[in-house]
mmCIF file of N, CA and C in Angstrom:
data_model
loop_
_atom_site.group_PDB
_atom_site.id
_atom_site.type_symbol
_atom_site.label_atom_id
_atom_site.label_comp_id
_atom_site.label_asym_id
_atom_site.label_seq_id
_atom_site.Cartn_x
_atom_site.Cartn_y
_atom_site.Cartn_z
ATOM 1 N N MET A 1 0.831 -1.173 0.000
ATOM 2 C CA MET A 1 0.000 0.000 0.000
ATOM 3 C C MET A 1 0.881 1.244 0.000
ATOM 4 N N VAL A 2 0.585 2.170 -0.878
ATOM 5 C CA VAL A 2 1.358 3.395 -1.002
ATOM 6 C C VAL A 2 0.565 4.531 -0.372
ATOM 7 N N THR A 3 1.219 5.290 0.480
ATOM 8 C CA THR A 3 0.576 6.464 1.074
ATOM 9 C C THR A 3 1.350 7.693 0.665
ATOM 10 N N GLU A 4 0.620 8.746 0.453
ATOM 11 C CA GLU A 4 1.260 10.012 0.095
ATOM 12 C C GLU A 4 1.582 10.778 1.362
ATOM 13 N N SER A 5 2.715 11.406 1.366
ATOM 14 C CA SER A 5 3.067 12.268 2.486
ATOM 15 C C SER A 5 3.683 13.537 1.945
ATOM 16 N N ARG A 6 3.477 14.566 2.669
ATOM 17 C CA ARG A 6 4.036 15.858 2.304
ATOM 18 C C ARG A 6 5.489 15.890 2.751
ATOM 19 N N PRO A 7 6.394 16.359 1.904
ATOM 20 C CA PRO A 7 7.805 16.405 2.322
ATOM 21 C C PRO A 7 7.991 17.394 3.471
ATOM 22 N N ALA A 8 8.844 17.022 4.396
ATOM 23 C CA ALA A 8 9.142 17.897 5.526
ATOM 24 C C ALA A 8 9.989 19.067 5.046
ATOM 25 N N PRO A 9 9.820 20.239 5.674
ATOM 26 C CA PRO A 9 10.673 21.371 5.309
ATOM 27 C C PRO A 9 12.134 21.026 5.524
ATOM 28 N N ALA A 10 12.966 21.581 4.702
ATOM 29 C CA ALA A 10 14.405 21.341 4.812
ATOM 30 C C ALA A 10 14.918 21.916 6.129
ATOM 31 N N ALA A 11 15.941 21.284 6.659
ATOM 32 C CA ALA A 11 16.512 21.717 7.933
ATOM 33 C C ALA A 11 16.886 23.200 7.946
ATOM 34 N N PRO A 12 17.478 23.750 6.875
ATOM 35 C CA PRO A 12 17.800 25.180 6.918
ATOM 36 C C PRO A 12 16.558 26.052 7.099
ATOM 37 N N GLU A 13 15.446 25.648 6.503
ATOM 38 C CA GLU A 13 14.212 26.419 6.671
ATOM 39 C C GLU A 13 13.724 26.349 8.113
ATOM 40 N N LEU A 14 13.815 25.167 8.713
ATOM 41 C CA LEU A 14 13.394 25.015 10.102
ATOM 42 C C LEU A 14 14.292 25.816 11.034
ATOM 43 N N LEU A 15 15.576 25.805 10.767
ATOM 44 C CA LEU A 15 16.502 26.582 11.594
ATOM 45 C C LEU A 15 16.226 28.070 11.471
ATOM 46 N N ALA A 16 15.918 28.526 10.278
ATOM 47 C CA ALA A 16 15.581 29.938 10.083
ATOM 48 C C ALA A 16 14.304 30.287 10.831
ATOM 49 N N TYR A 17 13.338 29.388 10.796
ATOM 50 C CA TYR A 17 12.094 29.629 11.509
ATOM 51 C C TYR A 17 12.338 29.667 13.018
ATOM 52 N N ALA A 18 13.203 28.783 13.512
ATOM 53 C CA ALA A 18 13.547 28.789 14.936
ATOM 54 C C ALA A 18 14.202 30.120 15.313
ATOM 55 N N ASP A 19 15.046 30.639 14.441
ATOM 56 C CA ASP A 19 15.666 31.951 14.687
ATOM 57 C C ASP A 19 14.605 33.046 14.745
ATOM 58 N N ASP A 20 13.623 32.963 13.857
ATOM 59 C CA ASP A 20 12.527 33.945 13.854
ATOM 60 C C ASP A 20 11.742 33.870 15.168
ATOM 61 N N LEU A 21 11.498 32.658 15.645
ATOM 62 C CA LEU A 21 10.778 32.499 16.907
ATOM 63 C C LEU A 21 11.561 33.107 18.066
ATOM 64 N N ARG A 22 12.879 32.916 18.063
ATOM 65 C CA ARG A 22 13.697 33.525 19.121
ATOM 66 C C ARG A 22 13.650 35.047 19.039
ATOM 67 N N ALA A 23 13.676 35.588 17.828
ATOM 68 C CA ALA A 23 13.582 37.044 17.668
ATOM 69 C C ALA A 23 12.229 37.545 18.171
ATOM 70 N N ASP A 24 11.176 36.797 17.887
ATOM 71 C CA ASP A 24 9.854 37.173 18.395
ATOM 72 C C ASP A 24 9.830 37.135 19.923
ATOM 73 N N ALA A 25 10.494 36.143 20.510
ATOM 74 C CA ALA A 25 10.569 36.048 21.966
ATOM 75 C C ALA A 25 11.286 37.265 22.546
ATOM 76 N N ASP A 26 12.365 37.667 21.919
ATOM 77 C CA ASP A 26 13.084 38.861 22.376
ATOM 78 C C ASP A 26 12.188 40.096 22.295
ATOM 79 N N ARG A 27 11.421 40.177 21.215
ATOM 80 C CA ARG A 27 10.508 41.305 21.045
ATOM 81 C C ARG A 27 9.444 41.300 22.152
ATOM 82 N N MET A 28 8.904 40.125 22.471
ATOM 83 C CA MET A 28 7.900 40.034 23.531
ATOM 84 C C MET A 28 8.484 40.420 24.882
ATOM 85 N N ASP A 29 9.737 40.026 25.147
ATOM 86 C CA ASP A 29 10.386 40.456 26.387
ATOM 87 C C ASP A 29 10.525 41.974 26.423
ATOM 88 N N GLY A 30 10.828 42.567 25.275
ATOM 89 C CA GLY A 30 10.912 44.028 25.201
ATOM 90 C C GLY A 30 9.578 44.686 25.495
ATOM 91 N N TYR A 31 8.497 44.110 24.973
ATOM 92 C CA TYR A 31 7.165 44.646 25.267
ATOM 93 C C TYR A 31 6.867 44.552 26.760
ATOM 94 N N ALA A 32 7.250 43.433 27.369
ATOM 95 C CA ALA A 32 7.020 43.268 28.807
ATOM 96 C C ALA A 32 7.756 44.356 29.589
ATOM 97 N N ARG A 33 9.002 44.618 29.212
ATOM 98 C CA ARG A 33 9.762 45.682 29.904
ATOM 99 C C ARG A 33 9.088 47.041 29.730
ATOM 100 N N ARG A 34 8.645 47.333 28.527
ATOM 101 C CA ARG A 34 7.987 48.625 28.279
ATOM 102 C C ARG A 34 6.685 48.747 29.063
ATOM 103 N N LEU A 35 5.919 47.670 29.118
ATOM 104 C CA LEU A 35 4.667 47.703 29.879
ATOM 105 C C LEU A 35 4.930 47.902 31.364
ATOM 106 N N ARG A 36 5.966 47.241 31.878
ATOM 107 C CA ARG A 36 6.301 47.416 33.299
ATOM 108 C C ARG A 36 6.784 48.834 33.568
ATOM 109 N N GLY A 37 7.521 49.403 32.615
ATOM 110 C CA GLY A 37 7.944 50.797 32.754
ATOM 111 C C GLY A 37 6.759 51.740 32.765
ATOM 112 N N ALA A 38 5.793 51.483 31.919
ATOM 113 C CA ALA A 38 4.582 52.314 31.891
ATOM 114 C C ALA A 38 3.816 52.174 33.196
ATOM 115 N N ALA A 39 3.739 50.962 33.735
ATOM 116 C CA ALA A 39 3.043 50.750 35.005
ATOM 117 C C ALA A 39 3.721 51.529 36.122
ATOM 118 N N THR A 40 5.045 51.517 36.115
ATOM 119 C CA THR A 40 5.796 52.264 37.131
ATOM 120 C C THR A 40 5.552 53.763 36.983
ATOM 121 N N ALA A 41 5.565 54.242 35.750
ATOM 122 C CA ALA A 41 5.337 55.666 35.513
ATOM 123 C C ALA A 41 3.930 56.076 35.947
ATOM 124 N N LEU A 42 2.947 55.230 35.680
ATOM 125 C CA LEU A 42 1.573 55.552 36.054
ATOM 126 C C LEU A 42 1.352 55.503 37.559
ATOM 127 N N ALA A 43 2.180 54.707 38.257
ATOM 128 C CA ALA A 43 2.028 54.611 39.707
ATOM 129 C C ALA A 43 2.217 55.971 40.369
ATOM 130 N N GLY A 44 3.027 56.817 39.772
ATOM 131 C CA GLY A 44 3.264 58.141 40.339
ATOM 132 C C GLY A 44 2.408 59.226 39.725
ATOM 133 N N CYS A 45 1.461 58.865 38.916
ATOM 134 C CA CYS A 45 0.621 59.836 38.218
ATOM 135 C C CYS A 45 -0.765 59.882 38.859
ATOM 136 N N ALA A 46 -1.104 61.027 39.431
ATOM 137 C CA ALA A 46 -2.374 61.158 40.140
ATOM 138 C C ALA A 46 -3.580 60.985 39.214
ATOM 139 N N GLY A 47 -3.449 61.293 37.940
ATOM 140 C CA GLY A 47 -4.576 61.222 37.022
ATOM 141 C C GLY A 47 -4.766 59.872 36.354
ATOM 142 N N ALA A 48 -3.947 58.907 36.711
ATOM 143 C CA ALA A 48 -4.037 57.580 36.076
ATOM 144 C C ALA A 48 -5.308 56.871 36.528
ATOM 145 N N PRO A 49 -5.976 56.209 35.606
ATOM 146 C CA PRO A 49 -7.192 55.465 35.989
ATOM 147 C C PRO A 49 -6.870 54.362 37.005
ATOM 148 N N ASP A 50 -7.819 54.124 37.897
ATOM 149 C CA ASP A 50 -7.647 53.055 38.880
ATOM 150 C C ASP A 50 -7.437 51.728 38.165
ATOM 151 N N GLY A 51 -6.500 50.970 38.646
ATOM 152 C CA GLY A 51 -6.257 49.639 38.104
ATOM 153 C C GLY A 51 -5.407 49.595 36.857
ATOM 154 N N SER A 52 -5.014 50.751 36.341
ATOM 155 C CA SER A 52 -4.231 50.736 35.101
ATOM 156 C C SER A 52 -2.868 50.079 35.296
ATOM 157 N N GLY A 53 -2.247 50.315 36.435
ATOM 158 C CA GLY A 53 -0.953 49.692 36.703
ATOM 159 C C GLY A 53 -1.074 48.181 36.786
ATOM 160 N N ARG A 54 -2.128 47.703 37.449
ATOM 161 C CA ARG A 54 -2.343 46.251 37.549
ATOM 162 C C ARG A 54 -2.615 45.652 36.178
ATOM 163 N N ALA A 55 -3.379 46.360 35.355
ATOM 164 C CA ALA A 55 -3.669 45.857 34.004
ATOM 165 C C ALA A 55 -2.396 45.779 33.171
ATOM 166 N N LEU A 56 -1.567 46.798 33.270
ATOM 167 C CA LEU A 56 -0.304 46.789 32.530
ATOM 168 C C LEU A 56 0.607 45.669 33.022
ATOM 169 N N GLU A 57 0.621 45.450 34.316
ATOM 170 C CA GLU A 57 1.447 44.371 34.870
ATOM 171 C C GLU A 57 0.944 43.008 34.393
ATOM 172 N N ARG A 58 -0.374 42.825 34.321
ATOM 173 C CA ARG A 58 -0.921 41.562 33.800
ATOM 174 C C ARG A 58 -0.505 41.356 32.348
ATOM 175 N N GLN A 59 -0.555 42.417 31.572
ATOM 176 C CA GLN A 59 -0.143 42.311 30.171
ATOM 177 C C GLN A 59 1.348 42.017 30.059
ATOM 178 N N ALA A 60 2.145 42.635 30.920
ATOM 179 C CA ALA A 60 3.591 42.375 30.920
ATOM 180 C C ALA A 60 3.865 40.919 31.262
ATOM 181 N N THR A 61 3.146 40.396 32.228
ATOM 182 C CA THR A 61 3.313 38.989 32.613
ATOM 183 C C THR A 61 2.936 38.078 31.451
ATOM 184 N N ALA A 62 1.863 38.415 30.749
ATOM 185 C CA ALA A 62 1.446 37.617 29.591
ATOM 186 C C ALA A 62 2.504 37.666 28.493
ATOM 187 N N CYS A 63 3.105 38.823 28.270
ATOM 188 C CA CYS A 63 4.162 38.940 27.257
ATOM 189 C C CYS A 63 5.375 38.092 27.639
ATOM 190 N N ALA A 64 5.758 38.135 28.908
ATOM 191 C CA ALA A 64 6.900 37.347 29.360
ATOM 192 C C ALA A 64 6.616 35.851 29.229
ATOM 193 N N ALA A 65 5.389 35.441 29.530
ATOM 194 C CA ALA A 65 5.026 34.029 29.386
ATOM 195 C C ALA A 65 5.049 33.614 27.914
ATOM 196 N N ALA A 66 4.559 34.489 27.049
ATOM 197 C CA ALA A 66 4.587 34.190 25.615
ATOM 198 C C ALA A 66 6.025 34.078 25.123
ATOM 199 N N ALA A 67 6.894 34.940 25.612
ATOM 200 C CA ALA A 67 8.308 34.877 25.226
ATOM 201 C C ALA A 67 8.912 33.541 25.634
ATOM 202 N N ALA A 68 8.596 33.086 26.824
ATOM 203 C CA ALA A 68 9.123 31.796 27.288
ATOM 204 C C ALA A 68 8.615 30.655 26.408
ATOM 205 N N ARG A 69 7.332 30.700 26.030
ATOM 206 C CA ARG A 69 6.779 29.652 25.161
ATOM 207 C C ARG A 69 7.415 29.698 23.779
ATOM 208 N N LEU A 70 7.650 30.892 23.260
ATOM 209 C CA LEU A 70 8.304 31.018 21.961
ATOM 210 C C LEU A 70 9.719 30.448 22.004
ATOM 211 N N ARG A 71 10.438 30.699 23.087
ATOM 212 C CA ARG A 71 11.794 30.153 23.214
ATOM 213 C C ARG A 71 11.776 28.631 23.291
ATOM 214 N N ARG A 72 10.808 28.080 24.030
ATOM 215 C CA ARG A 72 10.694 26.613 24.086
ATOM 216 C C ARG A 72 10.394 26.047 22.708
ATOM 217 N N ALA A 73 9.513 26.690 21.977
ATOM 218 C CA ALA A 73 9.180 26.225 20.624
ATOM 219 C C ALA A 73 10.404 26.303 19.721
ATOM 220 N N ALA A 74 11.166 27.373 19.846
ATOM 221 C CA ALA A 74 12.378 27.526 19.028
ATOM 222 C C ALA A 74 13.382 26.426 19.345
ATOM 223 N N ARG A 75 13.556 26.120 20.636
ATOM 224 C CA ARG A 75 14.491 25.050 21.011
ATOM 225 C C ARG A 75 14.024 23.698 20.469
ATOM 226 N N ALA A 76 12.742 23.431 20.581
ATOM 227 C CA ALA A 76 12.209 22.156 20.090
ATOM 228 C C ALA A 76 12.362 22.050 18.578
ATOM 229 N N LEU A 77 12.087 23.138 17.887
ATOM 230 C CA LEU A 77 12.211 23.133 16.432
ATOM 231 C C LEU A 77 13.666 22.950 16.019
ATOM 232 N N ARG A 78 14.563 23.620 16.705
ATOM 233 C CA ARG A 78 15.988 23.482 16.408
ATOM 234 C C ARG A 78 16.450 22.044 16.658
ATOM 235 N N ALA A 79 16.006 21.459 17.750
ATOM 236 C CA ALA A 79 16.375 20.074 18.040
ATOM 237 C C ALA A 79 15.841 19.140 16.961
ATOM 238 N N HIS A 80 14.631 19.375 16.519
ATOM 239 C CA HIS A 80 14.037 18.546 15.470
ATOM 240 C C HIS A 80 14.806 18.701 14.153
ATOM 241 N N ALA A 81 15.192 19.913 13.852
ATOM 242 C CA ALA A 81 15.881 20.196 12.590
ATOM 243 C C ALA A 81 17.295 19.613 12.569
ATOM 244 N N THR A 82 17.899 19.446 13.720
ATOM 245 C CA THR A 82 19.279 18.961 13.760
ATOM 246 C C THR A 82 19.374 17.481 14.088
ATOM 247 N N ASP A 83 18.225 16.814 14.242
ATOM 248 C CA ASP A 83 18.229 15.356 14.487
ATOM 249 C C ASP A 83 18.685 14.602 13.265
#
């Protein structure tokens, strides 16, 4: 019995994609830092809406978590590509 399968992407393509994922992770870490900076700045601002600092901190935490997941995906993809 013959089954059709789609060819797997070439290792160089997978490695490039893993590099892109790492760059995205770095970008997400940068967003987290900026959000935390904004939260700190708003903490000293009398006109800031209630809860804005907490909301920014939640978003920063989500960005940092996404960065960690992107890095794990990049490592897994790199390991797969170099097997």
